[in-house]
Coordinates of C-alpha atoms in Angstrom, one line a residue:
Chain P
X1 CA -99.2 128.2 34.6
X2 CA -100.3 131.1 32.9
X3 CA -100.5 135.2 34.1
X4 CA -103.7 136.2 36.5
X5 CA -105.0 139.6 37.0
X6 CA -103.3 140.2 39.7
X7 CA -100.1 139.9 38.3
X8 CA -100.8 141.9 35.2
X9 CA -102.1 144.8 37.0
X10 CA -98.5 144.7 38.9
X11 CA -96.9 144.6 35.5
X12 CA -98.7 147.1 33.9
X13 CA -98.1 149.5 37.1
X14 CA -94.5 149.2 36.9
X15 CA -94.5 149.7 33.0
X16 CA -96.4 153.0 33.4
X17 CA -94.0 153.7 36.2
X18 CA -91.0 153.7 34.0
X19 CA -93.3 155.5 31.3
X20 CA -93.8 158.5 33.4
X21 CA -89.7 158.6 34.2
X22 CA -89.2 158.6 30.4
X23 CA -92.1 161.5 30.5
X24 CA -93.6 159.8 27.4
X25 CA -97.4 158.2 27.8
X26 CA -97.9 154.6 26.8
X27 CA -100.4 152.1 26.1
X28 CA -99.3 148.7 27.7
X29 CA -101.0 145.4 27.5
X30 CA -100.5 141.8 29.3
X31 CA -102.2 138.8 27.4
X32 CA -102.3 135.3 29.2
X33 CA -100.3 131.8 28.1
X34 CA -103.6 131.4 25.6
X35 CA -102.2 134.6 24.1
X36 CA -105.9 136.2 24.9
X37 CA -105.7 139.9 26.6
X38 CA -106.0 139.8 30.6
X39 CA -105.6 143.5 31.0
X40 CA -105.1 146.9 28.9
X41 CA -104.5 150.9 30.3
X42 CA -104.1 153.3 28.1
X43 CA -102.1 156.3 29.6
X44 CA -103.3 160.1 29.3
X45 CA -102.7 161.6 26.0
X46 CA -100.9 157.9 24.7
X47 CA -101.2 157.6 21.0
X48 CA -104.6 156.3 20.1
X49 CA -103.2 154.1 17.5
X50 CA -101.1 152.2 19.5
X51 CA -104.0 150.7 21.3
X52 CA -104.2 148.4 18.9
X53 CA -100.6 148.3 18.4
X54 CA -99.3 147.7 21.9
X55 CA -101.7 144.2 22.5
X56 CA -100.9 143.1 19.0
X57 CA -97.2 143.2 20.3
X58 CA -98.0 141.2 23.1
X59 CA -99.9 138.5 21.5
X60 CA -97.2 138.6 19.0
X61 CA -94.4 137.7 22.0
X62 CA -96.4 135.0 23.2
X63 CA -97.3 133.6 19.9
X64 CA -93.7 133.3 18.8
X65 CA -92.5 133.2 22.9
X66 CA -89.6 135.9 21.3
X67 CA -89.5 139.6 21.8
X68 CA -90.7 141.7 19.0
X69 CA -87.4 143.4 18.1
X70 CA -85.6 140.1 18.4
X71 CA -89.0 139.1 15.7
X72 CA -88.3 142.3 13.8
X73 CA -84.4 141.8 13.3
X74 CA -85.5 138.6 11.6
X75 CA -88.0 139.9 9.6
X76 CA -86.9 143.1 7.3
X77 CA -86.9 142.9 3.4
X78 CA -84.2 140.3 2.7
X79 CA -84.4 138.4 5.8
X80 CA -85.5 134.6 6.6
X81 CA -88.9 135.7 8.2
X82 CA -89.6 138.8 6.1
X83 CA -94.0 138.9 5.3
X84 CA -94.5 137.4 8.8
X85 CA -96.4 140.3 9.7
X86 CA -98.8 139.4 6.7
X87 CA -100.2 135.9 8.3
X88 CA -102.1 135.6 11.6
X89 CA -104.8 138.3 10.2
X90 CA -102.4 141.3 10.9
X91 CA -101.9 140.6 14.5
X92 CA -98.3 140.3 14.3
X93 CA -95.9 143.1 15.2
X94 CA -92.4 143.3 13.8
X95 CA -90.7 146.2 16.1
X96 CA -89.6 146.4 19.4
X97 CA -92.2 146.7 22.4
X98 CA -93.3 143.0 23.1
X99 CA -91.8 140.6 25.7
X100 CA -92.7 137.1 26.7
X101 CA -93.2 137.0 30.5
X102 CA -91.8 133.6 31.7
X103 CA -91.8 131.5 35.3
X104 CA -89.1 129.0 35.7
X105 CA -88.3 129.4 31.9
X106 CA -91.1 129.1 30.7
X107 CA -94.0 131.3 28.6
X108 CA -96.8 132.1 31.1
X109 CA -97.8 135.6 29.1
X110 CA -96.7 138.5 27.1
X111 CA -96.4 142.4 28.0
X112 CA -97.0 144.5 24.6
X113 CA -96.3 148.5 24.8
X114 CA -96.6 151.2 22.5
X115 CA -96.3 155.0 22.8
X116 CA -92.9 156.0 21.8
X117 CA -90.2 155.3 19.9
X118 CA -88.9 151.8 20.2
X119 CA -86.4 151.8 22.4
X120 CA -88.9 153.3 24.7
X121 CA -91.6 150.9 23.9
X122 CA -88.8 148.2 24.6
X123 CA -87.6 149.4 28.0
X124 CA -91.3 150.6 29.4
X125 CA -91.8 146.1 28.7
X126 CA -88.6 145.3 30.3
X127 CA -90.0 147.2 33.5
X128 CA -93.0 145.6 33.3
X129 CA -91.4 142.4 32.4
X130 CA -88.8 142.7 35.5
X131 CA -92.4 143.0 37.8
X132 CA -93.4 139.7 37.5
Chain M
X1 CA -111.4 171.1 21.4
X2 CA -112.3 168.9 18.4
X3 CA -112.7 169.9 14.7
X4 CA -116.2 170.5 13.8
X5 CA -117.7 170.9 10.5
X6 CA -117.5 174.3 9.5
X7 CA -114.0 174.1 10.5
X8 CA -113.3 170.8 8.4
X9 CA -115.4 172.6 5.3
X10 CA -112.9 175.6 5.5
X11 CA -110.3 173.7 5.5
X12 CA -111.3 171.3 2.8
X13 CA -112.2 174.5 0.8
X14 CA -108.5 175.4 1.2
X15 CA -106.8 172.4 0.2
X16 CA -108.9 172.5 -2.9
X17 CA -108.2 175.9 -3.7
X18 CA -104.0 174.7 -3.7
X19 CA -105.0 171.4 -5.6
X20 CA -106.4 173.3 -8.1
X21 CA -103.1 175.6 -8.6
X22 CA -101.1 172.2 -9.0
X23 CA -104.0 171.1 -11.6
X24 CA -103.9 168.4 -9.7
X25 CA -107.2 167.0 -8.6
X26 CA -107.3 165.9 -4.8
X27 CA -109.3 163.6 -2.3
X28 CA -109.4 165.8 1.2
X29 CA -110.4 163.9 4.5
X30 CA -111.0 165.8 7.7
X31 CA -111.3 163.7 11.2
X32 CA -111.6 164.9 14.5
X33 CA -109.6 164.5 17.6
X34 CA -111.4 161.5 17.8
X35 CA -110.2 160.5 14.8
X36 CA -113.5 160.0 13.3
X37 CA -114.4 161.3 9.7
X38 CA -116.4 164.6 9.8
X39 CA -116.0 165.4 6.3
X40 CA -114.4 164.5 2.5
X41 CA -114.6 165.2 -1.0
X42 CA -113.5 163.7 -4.0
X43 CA -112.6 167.0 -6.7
X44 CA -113.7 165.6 -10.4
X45 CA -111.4 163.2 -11.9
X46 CA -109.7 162.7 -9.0
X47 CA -107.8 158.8 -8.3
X48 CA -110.6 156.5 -6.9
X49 CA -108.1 154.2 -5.0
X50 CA -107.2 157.2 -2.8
X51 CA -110.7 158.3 -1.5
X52 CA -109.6 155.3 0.9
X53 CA -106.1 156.6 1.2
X54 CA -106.9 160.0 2.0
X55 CA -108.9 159.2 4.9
X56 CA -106.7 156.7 6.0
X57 CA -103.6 159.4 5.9
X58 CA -106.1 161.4 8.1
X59 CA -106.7 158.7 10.6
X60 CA -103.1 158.5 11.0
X61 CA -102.0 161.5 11.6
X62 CA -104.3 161.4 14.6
X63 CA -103.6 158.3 15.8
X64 CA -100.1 158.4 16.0
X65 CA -100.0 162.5 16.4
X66 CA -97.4 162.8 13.7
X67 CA -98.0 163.6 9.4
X68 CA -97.4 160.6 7.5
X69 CA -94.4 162.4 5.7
X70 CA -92.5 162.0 8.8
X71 CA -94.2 158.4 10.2
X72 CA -92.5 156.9 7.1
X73 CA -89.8 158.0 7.4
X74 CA -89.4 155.5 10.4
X75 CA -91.2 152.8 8.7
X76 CA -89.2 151.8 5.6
X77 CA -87.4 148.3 6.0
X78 CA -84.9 148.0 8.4
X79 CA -86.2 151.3 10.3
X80 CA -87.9 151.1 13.6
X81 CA -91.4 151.1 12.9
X82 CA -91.5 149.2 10.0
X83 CA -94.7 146.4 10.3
X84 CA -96.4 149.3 11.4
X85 CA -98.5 149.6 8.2
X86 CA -100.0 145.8 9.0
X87 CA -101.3 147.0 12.5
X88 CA -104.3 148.7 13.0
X89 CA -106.2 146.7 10.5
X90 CA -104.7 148.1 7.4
X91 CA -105.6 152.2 8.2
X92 CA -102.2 153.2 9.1
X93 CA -100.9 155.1 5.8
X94 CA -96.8 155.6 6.0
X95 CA -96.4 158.0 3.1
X96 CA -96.9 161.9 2.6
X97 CA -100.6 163.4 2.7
X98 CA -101.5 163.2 6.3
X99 CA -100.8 166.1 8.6
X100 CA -102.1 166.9 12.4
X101 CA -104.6 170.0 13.4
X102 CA -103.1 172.2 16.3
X103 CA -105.2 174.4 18.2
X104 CA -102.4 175.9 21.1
X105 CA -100.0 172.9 20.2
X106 CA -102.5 170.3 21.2
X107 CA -104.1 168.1 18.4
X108 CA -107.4 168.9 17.7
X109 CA -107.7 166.6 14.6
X110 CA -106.5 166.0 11.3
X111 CA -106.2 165.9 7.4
X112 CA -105.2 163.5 4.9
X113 CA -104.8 164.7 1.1
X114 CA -104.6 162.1 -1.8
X115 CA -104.1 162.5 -5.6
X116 CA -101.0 163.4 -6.5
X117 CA -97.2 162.5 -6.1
X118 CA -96.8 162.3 -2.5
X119 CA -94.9 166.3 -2.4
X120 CA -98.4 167.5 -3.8
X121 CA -100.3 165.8 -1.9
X122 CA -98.2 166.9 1.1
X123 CA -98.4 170.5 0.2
X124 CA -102.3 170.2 -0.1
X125 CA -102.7 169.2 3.0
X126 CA -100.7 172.1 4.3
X127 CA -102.6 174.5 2.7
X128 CA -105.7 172.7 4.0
X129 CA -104.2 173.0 7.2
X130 CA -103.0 176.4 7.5
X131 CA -106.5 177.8 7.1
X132 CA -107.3 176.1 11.0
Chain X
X1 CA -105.9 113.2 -8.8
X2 CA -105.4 115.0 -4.6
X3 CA -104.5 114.3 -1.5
X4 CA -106.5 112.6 0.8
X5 CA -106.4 111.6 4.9
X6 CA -104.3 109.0 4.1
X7 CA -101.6 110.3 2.5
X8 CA -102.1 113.5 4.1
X9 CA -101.3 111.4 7.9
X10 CA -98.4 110.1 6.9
X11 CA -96.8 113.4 5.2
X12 CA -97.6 114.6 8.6
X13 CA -95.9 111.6 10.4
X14 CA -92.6 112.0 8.3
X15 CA -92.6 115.3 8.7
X16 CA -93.1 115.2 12.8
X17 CA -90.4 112.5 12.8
X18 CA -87.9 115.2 11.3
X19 CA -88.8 117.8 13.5
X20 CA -88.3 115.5 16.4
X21 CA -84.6 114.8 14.5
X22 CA -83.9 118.5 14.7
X23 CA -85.7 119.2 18.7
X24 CA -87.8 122.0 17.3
X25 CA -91.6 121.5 17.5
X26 CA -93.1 122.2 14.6
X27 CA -97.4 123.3 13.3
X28 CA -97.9 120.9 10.1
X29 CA -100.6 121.4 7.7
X30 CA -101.6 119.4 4.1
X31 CA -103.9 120.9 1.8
X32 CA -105.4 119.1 -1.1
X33 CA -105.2 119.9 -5.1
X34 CA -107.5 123.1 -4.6
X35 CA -106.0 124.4 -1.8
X36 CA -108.0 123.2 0.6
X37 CA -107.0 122.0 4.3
X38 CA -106.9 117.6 5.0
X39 CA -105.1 117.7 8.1
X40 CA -103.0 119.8 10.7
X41 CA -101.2 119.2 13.7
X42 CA -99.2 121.3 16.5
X43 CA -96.8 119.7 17.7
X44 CA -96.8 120.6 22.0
X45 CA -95.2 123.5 22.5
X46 CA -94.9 124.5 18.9
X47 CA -95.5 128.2 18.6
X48 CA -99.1 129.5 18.8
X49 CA -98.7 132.1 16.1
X50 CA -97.5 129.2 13.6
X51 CA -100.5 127.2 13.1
X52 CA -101.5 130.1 10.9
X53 CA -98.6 130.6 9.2
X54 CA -97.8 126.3 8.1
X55 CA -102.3 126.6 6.9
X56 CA -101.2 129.4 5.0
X57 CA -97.4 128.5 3.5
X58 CA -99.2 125.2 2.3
X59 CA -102.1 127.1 0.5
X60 CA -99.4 129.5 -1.0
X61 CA -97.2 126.4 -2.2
X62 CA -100.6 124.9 -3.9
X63 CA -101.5 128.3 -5.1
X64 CA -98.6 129.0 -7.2
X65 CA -97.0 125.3 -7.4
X66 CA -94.3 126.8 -5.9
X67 CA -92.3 126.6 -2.8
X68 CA -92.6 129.4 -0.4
X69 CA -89.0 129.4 -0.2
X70 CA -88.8 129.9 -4.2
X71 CA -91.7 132.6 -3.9
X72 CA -90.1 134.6 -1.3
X73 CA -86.8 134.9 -3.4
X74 CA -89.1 137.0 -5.9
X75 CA -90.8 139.2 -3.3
X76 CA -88.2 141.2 -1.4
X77 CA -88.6 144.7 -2.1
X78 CA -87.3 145.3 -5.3
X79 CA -88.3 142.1 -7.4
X80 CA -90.5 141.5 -9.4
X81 CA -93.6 140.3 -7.3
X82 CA -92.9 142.6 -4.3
X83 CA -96.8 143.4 -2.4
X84 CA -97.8 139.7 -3.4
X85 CA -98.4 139.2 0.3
X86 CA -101.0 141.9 0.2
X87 CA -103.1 140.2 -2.2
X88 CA -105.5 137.2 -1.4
X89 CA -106.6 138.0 1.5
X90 CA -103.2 137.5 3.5
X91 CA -102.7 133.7 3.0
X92 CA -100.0 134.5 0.3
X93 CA -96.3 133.3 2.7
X94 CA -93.5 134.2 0.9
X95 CA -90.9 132.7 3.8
X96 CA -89.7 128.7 3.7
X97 CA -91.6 126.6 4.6
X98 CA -94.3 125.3 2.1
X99 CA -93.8 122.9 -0.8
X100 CA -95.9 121.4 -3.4
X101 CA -97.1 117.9 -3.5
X102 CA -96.6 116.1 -6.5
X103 CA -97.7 113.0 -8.3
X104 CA -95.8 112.3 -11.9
X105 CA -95.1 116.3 -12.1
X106 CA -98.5 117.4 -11.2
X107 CA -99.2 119.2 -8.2
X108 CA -102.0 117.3 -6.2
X109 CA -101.4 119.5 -2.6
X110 CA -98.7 121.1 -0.5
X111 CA -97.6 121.2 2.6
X112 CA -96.7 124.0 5.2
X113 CA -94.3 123.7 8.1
X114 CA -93.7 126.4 10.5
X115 CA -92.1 126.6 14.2
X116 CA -88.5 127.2 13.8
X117 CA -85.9 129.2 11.4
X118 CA -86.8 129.5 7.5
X119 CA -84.2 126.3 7.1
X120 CA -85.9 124.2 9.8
X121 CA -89.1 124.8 8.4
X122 CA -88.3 123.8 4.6
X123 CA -86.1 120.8 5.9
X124 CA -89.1 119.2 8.1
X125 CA -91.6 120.4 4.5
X126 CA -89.0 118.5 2.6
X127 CA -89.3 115.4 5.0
X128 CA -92.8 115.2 5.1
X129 CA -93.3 115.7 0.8
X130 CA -90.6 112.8 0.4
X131 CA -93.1 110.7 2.1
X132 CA -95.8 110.7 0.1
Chain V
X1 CA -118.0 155.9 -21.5
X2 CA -117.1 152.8 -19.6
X3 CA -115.9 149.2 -21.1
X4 CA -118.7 146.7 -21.3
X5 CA -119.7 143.1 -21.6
X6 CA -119.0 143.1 -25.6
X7 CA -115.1 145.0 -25.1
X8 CA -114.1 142.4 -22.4
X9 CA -114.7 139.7 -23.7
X10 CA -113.0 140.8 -27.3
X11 CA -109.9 142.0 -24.3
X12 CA -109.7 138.6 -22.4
X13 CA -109.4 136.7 -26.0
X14 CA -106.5 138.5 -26.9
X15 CA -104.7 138.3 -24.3
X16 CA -105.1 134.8 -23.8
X17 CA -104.0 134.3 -27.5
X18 CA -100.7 136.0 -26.2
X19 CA -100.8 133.6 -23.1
X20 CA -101.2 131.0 -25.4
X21 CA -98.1 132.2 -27.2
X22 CA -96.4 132.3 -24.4
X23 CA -97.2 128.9 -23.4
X24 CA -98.5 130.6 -19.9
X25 CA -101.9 130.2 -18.7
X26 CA -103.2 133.0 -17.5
X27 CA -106.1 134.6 -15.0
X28 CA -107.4 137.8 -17.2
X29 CA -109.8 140.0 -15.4
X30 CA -111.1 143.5 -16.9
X31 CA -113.3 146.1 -15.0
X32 CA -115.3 149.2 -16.1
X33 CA -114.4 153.1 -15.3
X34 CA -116.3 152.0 -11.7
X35 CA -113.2 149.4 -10.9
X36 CA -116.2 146.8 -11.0
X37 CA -115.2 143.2 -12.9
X38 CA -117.1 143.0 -15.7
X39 CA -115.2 139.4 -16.8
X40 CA -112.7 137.2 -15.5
X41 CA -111.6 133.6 -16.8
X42 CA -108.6 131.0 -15.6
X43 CA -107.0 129.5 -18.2
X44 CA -106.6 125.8 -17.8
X45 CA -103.7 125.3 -15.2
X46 CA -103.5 129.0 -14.4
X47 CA -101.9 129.2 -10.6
X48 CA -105.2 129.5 -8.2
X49 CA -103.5 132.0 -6.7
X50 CA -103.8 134.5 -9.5
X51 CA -107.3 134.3 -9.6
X52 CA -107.4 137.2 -6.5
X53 CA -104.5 138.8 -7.7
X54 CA -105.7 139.4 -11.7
X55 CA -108.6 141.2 -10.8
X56 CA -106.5 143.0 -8.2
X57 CA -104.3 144.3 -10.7
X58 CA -107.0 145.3 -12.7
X59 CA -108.9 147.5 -10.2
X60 CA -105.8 149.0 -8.8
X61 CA -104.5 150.0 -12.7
X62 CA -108.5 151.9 -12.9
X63 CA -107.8 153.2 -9.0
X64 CA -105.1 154.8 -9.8
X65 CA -105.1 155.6 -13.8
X66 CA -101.6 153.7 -13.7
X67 CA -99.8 150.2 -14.8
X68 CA -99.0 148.3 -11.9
X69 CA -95.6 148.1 -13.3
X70 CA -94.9 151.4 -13.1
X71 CA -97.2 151.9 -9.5
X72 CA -94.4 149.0 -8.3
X73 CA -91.9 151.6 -9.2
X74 CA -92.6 153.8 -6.4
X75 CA -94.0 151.7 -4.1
X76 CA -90.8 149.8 -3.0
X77 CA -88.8 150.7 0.8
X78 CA -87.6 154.3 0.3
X79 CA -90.3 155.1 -2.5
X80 CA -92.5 157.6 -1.9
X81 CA -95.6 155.2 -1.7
X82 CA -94.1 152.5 0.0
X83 CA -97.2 151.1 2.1
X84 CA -99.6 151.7 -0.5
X85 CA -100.4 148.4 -0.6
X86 CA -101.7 148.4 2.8
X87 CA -104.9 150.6 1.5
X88 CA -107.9 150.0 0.1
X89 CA -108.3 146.8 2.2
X90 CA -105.2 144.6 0.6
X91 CA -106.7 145.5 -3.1
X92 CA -103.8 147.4 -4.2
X93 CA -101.5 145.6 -6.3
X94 CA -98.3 146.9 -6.9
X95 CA -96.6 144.4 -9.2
X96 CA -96.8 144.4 -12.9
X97 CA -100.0 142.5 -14.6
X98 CA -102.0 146.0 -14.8
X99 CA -103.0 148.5 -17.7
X100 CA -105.5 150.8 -17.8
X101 CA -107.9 150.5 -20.9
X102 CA -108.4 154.2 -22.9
X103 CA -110.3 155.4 -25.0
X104 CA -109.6 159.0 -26.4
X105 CA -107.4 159.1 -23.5
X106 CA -109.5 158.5 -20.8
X107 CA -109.8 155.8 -19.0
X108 CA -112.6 153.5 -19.2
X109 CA -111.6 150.6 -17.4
X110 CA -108.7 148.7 -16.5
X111 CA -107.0 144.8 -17.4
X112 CA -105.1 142.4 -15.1
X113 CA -103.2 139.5 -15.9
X114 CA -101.8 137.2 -13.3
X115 CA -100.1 133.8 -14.1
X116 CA -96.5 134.2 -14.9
X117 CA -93.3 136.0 -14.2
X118 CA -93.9 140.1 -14.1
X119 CA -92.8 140.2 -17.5
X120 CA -95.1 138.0 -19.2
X121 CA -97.9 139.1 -17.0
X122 CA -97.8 142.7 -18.7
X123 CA -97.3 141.6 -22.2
X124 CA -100.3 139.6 -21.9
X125 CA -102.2 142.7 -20.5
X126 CA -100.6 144.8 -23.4
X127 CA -101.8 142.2 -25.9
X128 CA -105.5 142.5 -24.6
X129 CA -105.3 146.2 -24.2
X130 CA -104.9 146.5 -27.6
X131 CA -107.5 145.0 -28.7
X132 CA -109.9 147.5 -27.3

C-alpha cells in the first residue's frame, strides 16, 4: 500500500492547520512508499528555502522509514551515522521535520515540513502524520 | 517591492566604500525578493572562491529570511539545523556575510559580502545594507 | 588482479546470509580494483536511501584501501581529514560499512554494506570480505 | 604573472621526490593564478580517491590565497567558516594538502597533494612549493 492524493491532501490540510495555530507558515510535503513527491503547498510568506528542504525531509523519512530528528540524533560530528547527509546526492535531511506515515505498521509514505524552527517543523508533521 | 538595480548598485557602491576602509577587498552580491541575482562585483584582488560564496550568502539570507551570522549559529553540530548546509543543492551558506533587505519590515531582498574574516565581511554587508 | 561476477556473487551471498543472522535487511554492493560497480543487491525491505550509501562506502573503501569505519575515525570535525566527504563528488562515506577486498595484501575491490547501525553494517561487510 | 607548463612540471618532481622519501605515493596537481590545472600525475599506487581531492586542494589554496591547513583551522563546528566547504560546488577543500605558489608575494598559482596522512600531504606540497 502506498499514500494517494487523497490522503495527502488530508495530511497536508491538517499540517497547515496546526501551522496557522503556531502562527508560523510552512512548507509541507507528502511523498509516496516509492519515496517520489505526491503532493507539495507552500504556505504564504513560508521560507522559500525550505521548499526544497521540507520534501527532501520527507524522502529522507521514507528512505530510512525513521524520523529526521531521530536521523539527526544519530548523525552529528562524532556519531555512528555522521556524513549521511553527504550520500544520496544531498537529499538527505539530518534535523527534525520528517515523519514516515505508516498503515498497520508499516511505511506507506513520508510527510516532510519546513518553515520554523524544529520543534515546529516536528509537531506541524506529527499533525499531519496523526491525519492519516 | 523587490530590489531593483539602481537600488542594488547603491548599495553595492556602499559596501565597497566600507571594504575599502577595512583594506579589505570584497565580493558584494545583491538578489531580489525573488532571490535571484540582480547585481555583483568582484573589487581587485579580491578571493576568487568567494565570488560563489558571496552570492550564495545572498541567496540565503532570502531564502531562509535570516543573515547567515545568525543561521549558523543554529547550524553547528549538535544544533538544530545542522545538515542544513547539504540541502538546497549546496547554496545555503551558514557563516557571516549574508544579511536581509527590509523595506517597512518586510524582505525585499538581500546581500551577501565575501572576502574577509567573517566580522568584516559581516560589517560590509551592513554598510551595504544600511544605504537601502 | 580484480574482482569479477563470480567472486563478487558469493561476497554478496555471505554477506546476505549474515544479515539474515542478525534480522536486519541489508543494500550490498562489490566494486572491482578501480572502483567500479560488479554487483548490488537490496535485500526486501532494506532501506531505500541505502542502496546509495553501500555503492558509495564500497567505492570509498577501494578509493583509499581503507575501511569506511577507519576513514570516518579521521573525519569528525577536528581531525585531520575533516570536509573529505565534500570532495569527489559526494561518494566519499566516512560511516562503517565499507571494506577493502584483498588478495595477498593488495586491494583488488571493496565492499559496501548499509541498512542498519554502523556495527551491523561493518559486521555483514566483514562476513561478506571473509568470503572471498 | 601566472605558473606555467615549464614551473609545474619542475613543482610536481619535487614533490614527488619528497613522496618518494616518504615512501607515500602521491596525487600532485598545480594550477595557474586562474585556479585552472595546468598538471596533475598519480604516483604509482596513489589512493584513486586523491586524484579529485589533489586538485581540490590546489584550487581552493589559489581561491582563497590560503593553505588548506590553515583554511581547516577555521572551518571546523564553531569556526567562523564552518560550511565553507559546501561552496563552490563541493570544490573547497578544507584539509591540509594545499599551498599557494608566490612569486614576489603574490600569488601565481596554487599546489595540492593528496595521498597520505594530513601531515605528509603538506610536506610534500611544501617540498614542491619550493622548488618554484
Amino acid at each position: 500500500m502506498s499514500i494517494g492524493l487523497a490522503e495527502a491532501r488530508r495530511i497536508i490540510a491538517a499540517a497547515e492547520k496546526k501551522a496557522d495555530e503556531l502562527g508560523q507558515p510552512m512548507n509541507v510535503a507528502v511523498v509516496d512508499a516509492g519515496g517520489n513527491l505526491v503532493a507539495f503547498e507552500r504556505m504564504a510568506n513560508a521560507w522559500l528555502g525550505s521548499i526544497d528542504i521540507s520534501q527532501k525531509k520527507a524522502w529522507t523519512s521514507r528512505a530510512f522509514d525513521i524520523t529526521t530528528k531521530d536521523l539527526g540524533t544519530h548523525s552529528q560530528s562524532g556519531d555512528q551515522f555522521f556524513g549521511i547527509h553527504a550520500s544520496n546526492d544531498g537529499k538527505v535531511m539530518i534535523f527534525a521535520g520528517g515523519i514516515p506515515l505508516k498503515v498497520d505498521g508499516k511505511v506507506v509514505g513520508a510527510i516532510g515540513v519546513s518553515g520554523g524552527s524544529g520543534e515546529q517543523d516536528h509537531a506541524v508533521a506529527e499533525a499531519g502524520a496523526a491525519a492519516l
